[in-house]
Coordinates of C-alpha atoms in Angstrom, one line a residue:
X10 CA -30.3 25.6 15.3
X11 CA -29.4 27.6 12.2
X12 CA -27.0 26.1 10.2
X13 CA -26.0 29.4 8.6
X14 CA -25.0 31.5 11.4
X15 CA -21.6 32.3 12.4
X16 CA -20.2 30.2 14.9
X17 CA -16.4 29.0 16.1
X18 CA -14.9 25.6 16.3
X19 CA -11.9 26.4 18.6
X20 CA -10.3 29.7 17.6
X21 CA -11.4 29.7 14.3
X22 CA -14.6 32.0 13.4
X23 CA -16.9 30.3 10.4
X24 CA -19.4 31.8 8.7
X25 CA -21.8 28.6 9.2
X26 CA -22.0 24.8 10.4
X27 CA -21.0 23.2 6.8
X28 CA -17.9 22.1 6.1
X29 CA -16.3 21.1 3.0
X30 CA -14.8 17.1 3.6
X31 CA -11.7 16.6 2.0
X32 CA -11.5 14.7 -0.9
X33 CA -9.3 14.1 -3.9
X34 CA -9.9 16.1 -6.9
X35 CA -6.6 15.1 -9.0
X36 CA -5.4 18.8 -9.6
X37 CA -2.4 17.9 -8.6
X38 CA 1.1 18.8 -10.5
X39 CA 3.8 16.1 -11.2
X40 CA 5.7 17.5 -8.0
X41 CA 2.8 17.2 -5.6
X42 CA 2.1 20.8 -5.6
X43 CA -1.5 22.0 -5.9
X44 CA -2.8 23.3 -10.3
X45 CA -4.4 26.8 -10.0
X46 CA -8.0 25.4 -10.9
X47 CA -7.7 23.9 -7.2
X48 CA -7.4 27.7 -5.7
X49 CA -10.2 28.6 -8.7
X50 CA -12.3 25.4 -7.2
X51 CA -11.9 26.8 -3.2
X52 CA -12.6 30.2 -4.5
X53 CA -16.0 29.5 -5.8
X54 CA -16.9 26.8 -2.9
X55 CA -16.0 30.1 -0.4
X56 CA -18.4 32.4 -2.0
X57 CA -21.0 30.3 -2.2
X58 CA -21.1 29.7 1.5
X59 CA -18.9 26.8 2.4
X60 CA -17.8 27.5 6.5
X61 CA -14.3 26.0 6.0
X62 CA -13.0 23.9 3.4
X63 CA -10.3 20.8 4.2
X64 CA -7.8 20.4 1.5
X65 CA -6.8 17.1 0.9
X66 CA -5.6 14.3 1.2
X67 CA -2.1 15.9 1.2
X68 CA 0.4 13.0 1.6
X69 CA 3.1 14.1 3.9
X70 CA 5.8 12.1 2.1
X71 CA 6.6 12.5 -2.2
X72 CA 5.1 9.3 -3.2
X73 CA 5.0 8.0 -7.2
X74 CA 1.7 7.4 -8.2
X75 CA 0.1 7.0 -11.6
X76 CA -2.7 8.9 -9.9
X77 CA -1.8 13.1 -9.1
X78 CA -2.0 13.1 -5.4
X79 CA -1.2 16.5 -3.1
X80 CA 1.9 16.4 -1.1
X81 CA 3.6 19.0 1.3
X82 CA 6.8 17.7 2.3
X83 CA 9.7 20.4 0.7
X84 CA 10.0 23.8 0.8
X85 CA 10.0 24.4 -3.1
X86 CA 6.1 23.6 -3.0
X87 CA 4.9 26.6 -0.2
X88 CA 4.6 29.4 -3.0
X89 CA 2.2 27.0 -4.9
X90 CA 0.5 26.4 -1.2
X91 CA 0.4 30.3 -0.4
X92 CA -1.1 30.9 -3.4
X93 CA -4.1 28.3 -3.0
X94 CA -4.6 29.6 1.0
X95 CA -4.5 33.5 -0.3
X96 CA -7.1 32.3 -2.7
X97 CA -9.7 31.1 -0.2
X98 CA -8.9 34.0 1.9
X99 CA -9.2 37.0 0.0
X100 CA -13.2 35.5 -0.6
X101 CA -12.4 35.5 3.1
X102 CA -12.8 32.0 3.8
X103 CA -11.1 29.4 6.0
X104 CA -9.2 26.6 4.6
X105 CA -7.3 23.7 6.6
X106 CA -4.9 21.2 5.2
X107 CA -5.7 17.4 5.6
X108 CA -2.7 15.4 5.8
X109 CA -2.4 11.7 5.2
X110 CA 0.0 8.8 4.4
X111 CA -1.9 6.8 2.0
X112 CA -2.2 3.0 2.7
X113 CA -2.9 2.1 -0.5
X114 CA 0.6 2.4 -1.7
X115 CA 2.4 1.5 1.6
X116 CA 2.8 -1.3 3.8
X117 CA 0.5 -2.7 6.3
X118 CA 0.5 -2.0 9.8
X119 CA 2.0 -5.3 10.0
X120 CA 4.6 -4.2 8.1
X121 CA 5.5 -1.5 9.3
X122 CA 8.7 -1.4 11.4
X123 CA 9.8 1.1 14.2
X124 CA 12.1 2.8 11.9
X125 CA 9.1 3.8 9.8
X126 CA 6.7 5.0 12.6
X127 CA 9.4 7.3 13.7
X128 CA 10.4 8.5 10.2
X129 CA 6.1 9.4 9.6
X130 CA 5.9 11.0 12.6
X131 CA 8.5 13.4 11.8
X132 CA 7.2 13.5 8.2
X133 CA 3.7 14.6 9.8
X134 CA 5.4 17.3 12.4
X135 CA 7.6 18.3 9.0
X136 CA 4.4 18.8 6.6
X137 CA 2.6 20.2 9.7
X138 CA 5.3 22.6 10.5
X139 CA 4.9 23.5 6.6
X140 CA 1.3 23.8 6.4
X141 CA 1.0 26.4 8.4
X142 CA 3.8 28.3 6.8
X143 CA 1.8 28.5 4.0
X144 CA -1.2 30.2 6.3
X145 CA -3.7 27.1 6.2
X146 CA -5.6 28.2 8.9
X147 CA -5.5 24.9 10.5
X148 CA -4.7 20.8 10.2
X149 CA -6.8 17.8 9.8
X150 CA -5.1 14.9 10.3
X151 CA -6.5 11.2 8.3
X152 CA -6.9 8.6 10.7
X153 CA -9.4 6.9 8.3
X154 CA -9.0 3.6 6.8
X155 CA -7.1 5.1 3.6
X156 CA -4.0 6.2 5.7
X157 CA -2.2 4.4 7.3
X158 CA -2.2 5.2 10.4
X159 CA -5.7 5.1 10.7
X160 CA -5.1 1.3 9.8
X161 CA -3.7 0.8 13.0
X162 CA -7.2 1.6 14.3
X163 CA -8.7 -1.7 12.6
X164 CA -8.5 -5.0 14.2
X165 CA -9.3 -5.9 10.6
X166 CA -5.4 -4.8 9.1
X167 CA -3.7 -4.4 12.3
X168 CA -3.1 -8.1 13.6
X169 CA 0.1 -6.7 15.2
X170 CA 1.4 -8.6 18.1
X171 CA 3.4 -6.0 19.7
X172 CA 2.4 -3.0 21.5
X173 CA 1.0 -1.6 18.5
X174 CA -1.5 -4.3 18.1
X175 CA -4.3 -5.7 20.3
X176 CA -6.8 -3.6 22.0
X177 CA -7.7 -0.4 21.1
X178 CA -5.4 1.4 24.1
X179 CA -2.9 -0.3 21.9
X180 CA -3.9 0.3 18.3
X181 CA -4.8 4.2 18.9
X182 CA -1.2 4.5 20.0
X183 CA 0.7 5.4 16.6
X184 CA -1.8 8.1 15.6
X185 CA -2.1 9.1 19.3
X186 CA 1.8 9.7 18.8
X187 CA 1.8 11.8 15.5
X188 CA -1.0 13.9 17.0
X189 CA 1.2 14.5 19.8
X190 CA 4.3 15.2 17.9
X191 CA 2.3 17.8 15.4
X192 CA 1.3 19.7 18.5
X193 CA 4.5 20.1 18.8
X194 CA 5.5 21.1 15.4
X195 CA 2.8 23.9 15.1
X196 CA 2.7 25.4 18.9
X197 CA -0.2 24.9 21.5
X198 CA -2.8 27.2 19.8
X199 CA -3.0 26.5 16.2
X200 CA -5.9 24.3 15.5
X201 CA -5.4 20.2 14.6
X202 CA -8.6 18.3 14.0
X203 CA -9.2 14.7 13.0
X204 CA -10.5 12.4 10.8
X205 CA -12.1 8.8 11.7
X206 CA -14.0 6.3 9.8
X207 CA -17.5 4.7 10.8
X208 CA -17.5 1.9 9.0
X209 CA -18.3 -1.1 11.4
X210 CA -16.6 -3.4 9.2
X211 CA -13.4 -1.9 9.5
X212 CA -13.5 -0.5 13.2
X213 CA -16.2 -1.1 16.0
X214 CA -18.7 1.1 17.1
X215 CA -17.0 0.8 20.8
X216 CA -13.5 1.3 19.4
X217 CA -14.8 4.3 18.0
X218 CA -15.5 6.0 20.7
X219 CA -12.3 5.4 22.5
X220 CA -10.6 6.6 19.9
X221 CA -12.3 9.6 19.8
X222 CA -11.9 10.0 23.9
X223 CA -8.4 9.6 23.7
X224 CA -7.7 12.0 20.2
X225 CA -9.8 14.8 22.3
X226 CA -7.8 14.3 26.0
X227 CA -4.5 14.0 23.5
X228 CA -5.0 17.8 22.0
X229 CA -8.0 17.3 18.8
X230 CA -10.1 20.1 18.1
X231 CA -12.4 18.6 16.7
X232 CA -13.3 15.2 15.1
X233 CA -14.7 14.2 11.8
X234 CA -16.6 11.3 11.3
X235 CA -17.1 9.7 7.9
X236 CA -19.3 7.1 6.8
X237 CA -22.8 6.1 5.8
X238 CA -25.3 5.0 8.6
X239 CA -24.6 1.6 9.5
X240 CA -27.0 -0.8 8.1
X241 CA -27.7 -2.4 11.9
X242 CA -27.6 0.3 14.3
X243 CA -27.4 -0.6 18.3
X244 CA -30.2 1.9 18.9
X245 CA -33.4 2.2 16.8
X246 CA -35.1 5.8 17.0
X247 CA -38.8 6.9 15.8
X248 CA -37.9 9.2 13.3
X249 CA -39.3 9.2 9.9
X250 CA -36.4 10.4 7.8
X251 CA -33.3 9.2 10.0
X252 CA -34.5 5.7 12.0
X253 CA -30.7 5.2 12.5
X254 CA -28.3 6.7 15.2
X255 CA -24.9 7.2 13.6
X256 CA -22.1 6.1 16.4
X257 CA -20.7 10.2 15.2
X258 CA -23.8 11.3 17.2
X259 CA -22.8 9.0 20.3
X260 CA -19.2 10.2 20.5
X261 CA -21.0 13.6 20.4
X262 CA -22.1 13.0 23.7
X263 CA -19.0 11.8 25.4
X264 CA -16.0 14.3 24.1
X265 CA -15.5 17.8 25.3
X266 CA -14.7 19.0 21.3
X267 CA -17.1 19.9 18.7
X268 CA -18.2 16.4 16.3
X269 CA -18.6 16.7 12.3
X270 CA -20.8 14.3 10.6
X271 CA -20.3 13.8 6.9
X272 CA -22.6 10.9 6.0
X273 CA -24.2 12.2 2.7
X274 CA -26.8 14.0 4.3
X275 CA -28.5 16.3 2.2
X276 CA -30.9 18.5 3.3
X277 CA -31.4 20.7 6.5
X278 CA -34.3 18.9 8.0
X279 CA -32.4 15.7 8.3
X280 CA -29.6 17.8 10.3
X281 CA -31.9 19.5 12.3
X282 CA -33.3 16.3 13.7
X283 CA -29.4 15.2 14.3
X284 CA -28.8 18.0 16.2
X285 CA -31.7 17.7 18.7
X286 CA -30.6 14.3 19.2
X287 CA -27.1 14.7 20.0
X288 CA -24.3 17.2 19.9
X289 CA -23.5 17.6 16.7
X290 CA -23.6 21.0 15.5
X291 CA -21.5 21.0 11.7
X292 CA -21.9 18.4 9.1
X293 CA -19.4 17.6 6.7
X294 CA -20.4 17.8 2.9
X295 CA -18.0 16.3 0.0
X296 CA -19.9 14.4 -3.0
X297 CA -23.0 17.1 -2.8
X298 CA -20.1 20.3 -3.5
X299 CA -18.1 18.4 -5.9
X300 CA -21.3 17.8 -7.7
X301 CA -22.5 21.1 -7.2
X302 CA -20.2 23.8 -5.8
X303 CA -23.0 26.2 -5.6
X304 CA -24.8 23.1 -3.5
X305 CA -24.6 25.3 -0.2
X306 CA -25.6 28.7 -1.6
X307 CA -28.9 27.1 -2.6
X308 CA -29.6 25.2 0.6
X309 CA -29.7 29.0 2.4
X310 CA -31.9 30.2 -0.5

């Protein structure tokens, strides 16, 4: 496989299989709205090879935080948005937004109450809705541990008794219903991917996997999955560089949408031996560009 030929992930055309991961740079403004050395930052990550970046964490609400934290949720902030996409595009990149309601700041799963799970999910539909009016080219939606509604996922915060809590047919059901009410919000075609955690500490490796059944039969594009290689995988493999299997790689096998692995690999021999093991065809990279934007460029060289 050749990691830097063009290839699609749904409708959308990338110039490669590496993806930038979202992460939280703090160029944020006191409003929520994105500082022009975030649009200089895509910029330089598009021309030196980046596929497709994913902006975020954009919280979908205006939350006070001592912390600057990204936030789509009015109107006044879509000229600051345009600007950042029209950025990444005239180096004629791709660039999706990643939106989140961060847990850290929020209540529990067991806290929350009905009137707040139908208020997010219109919060998500609204900021969907929003996104791409300000041409992101696509959504990624955080179902990981530091949103909340990918808290619902773990048996570990969600000890709901209710038909939020319980199994995992039950706990997928809040995300399952903002996934399905941003489809909504942004048409049938325009492209919504995920975001899950791997860490077996927080969600099993079994859970995973239905989760990530149910996200692809509900209308997900694709899937991220984050995390290091757990420590005691259920399968052991010969490989010299990678003796682990990462549960991304099984889920690989078992959804009908394209799987990307952002486990701090680093070098193109260790996904190559991914790939002819599984599925997996784009790997997520986030602490390599932050490091080194240019990280990319010199992998092709």
């Amino acid at each position: 496989m050749n990691l830097f030929e063009t290839t699609n992930i749904g409708p959308l055309t990338l110039p490669g299989h590496l993806i930038r991961s979202a992460v939280a740079e703090g160029l944020a403004g006191k409003n929520g709205e994105p500082l022009p050395q975030l649009a200089a930052h895509y910029r330089q990550l598009t021309q030196n090879q980046t596929a497709a970046i994913i902006c975020g964490p954009i919280s979908v609400t205006g939350i006070n935080r001592t912390q600057p934290l990204l936030s789509l949720h009015s109107v006044k902030q879509l000229d600051c948005y345009r600007q950042l996409t029209d950025e990444v595009h005239d180096a004629n990149g791709t660039i999706l937004a990643q939106l989140s309601y961060p847990s850290e700041c929020q209540e529990n799963p067991g806290e929350a109450g009905w009137r707040l799970l139908r208020s997010l999910e219109r919060s998500y539909s609204h900021s969907a809705a929003k996104a791409k009016e300000a041409n992101f080219d696509g959504i990624q939606l955080d179902f990981t541990c530091y949103s909340l509604p990918g808290c619902f996922l773990s048996l570990l915060y969600n000890q709901r008794r209710d038909e939020y809590g319980g199994d995992i047919h039950a706990r997928i059901r809040f995300p399952r219903d903002i996934l399905r009410a941003v489809r909504r919000a942004v048409g049938p075609d325009y492209p919504i991917w995920v975001s899950l955690e791997s860490d077996v500490n927080r969600i099993s490796v079994q859970d995973l996997l239905m989760t990530g059944q149910y996200l692809a039969s509900a209308g997900a594009g694709a899937i991220e999955v984050c995390g290091s290689f757990p420590p005691h995988p259920p399968q052991q493999f010969d490989d010299s560089l990678l003796p682990q299997i990462h549960p991304a790689e099984m889920l690989s096998r078992i959804v009908p949408v394209p799987v990307i692995l952002t486990a701090g690999i680093k070098t193109v021999m260790e996904m190559q031996l991914i790939a002819q093991r599984s599925k997996i065809r784009f790997f997520g990279l986030s602490k390599q560009l932050e490091e080194d934007p240019g990280f990319i460029y010199r992998m092709i060289r």
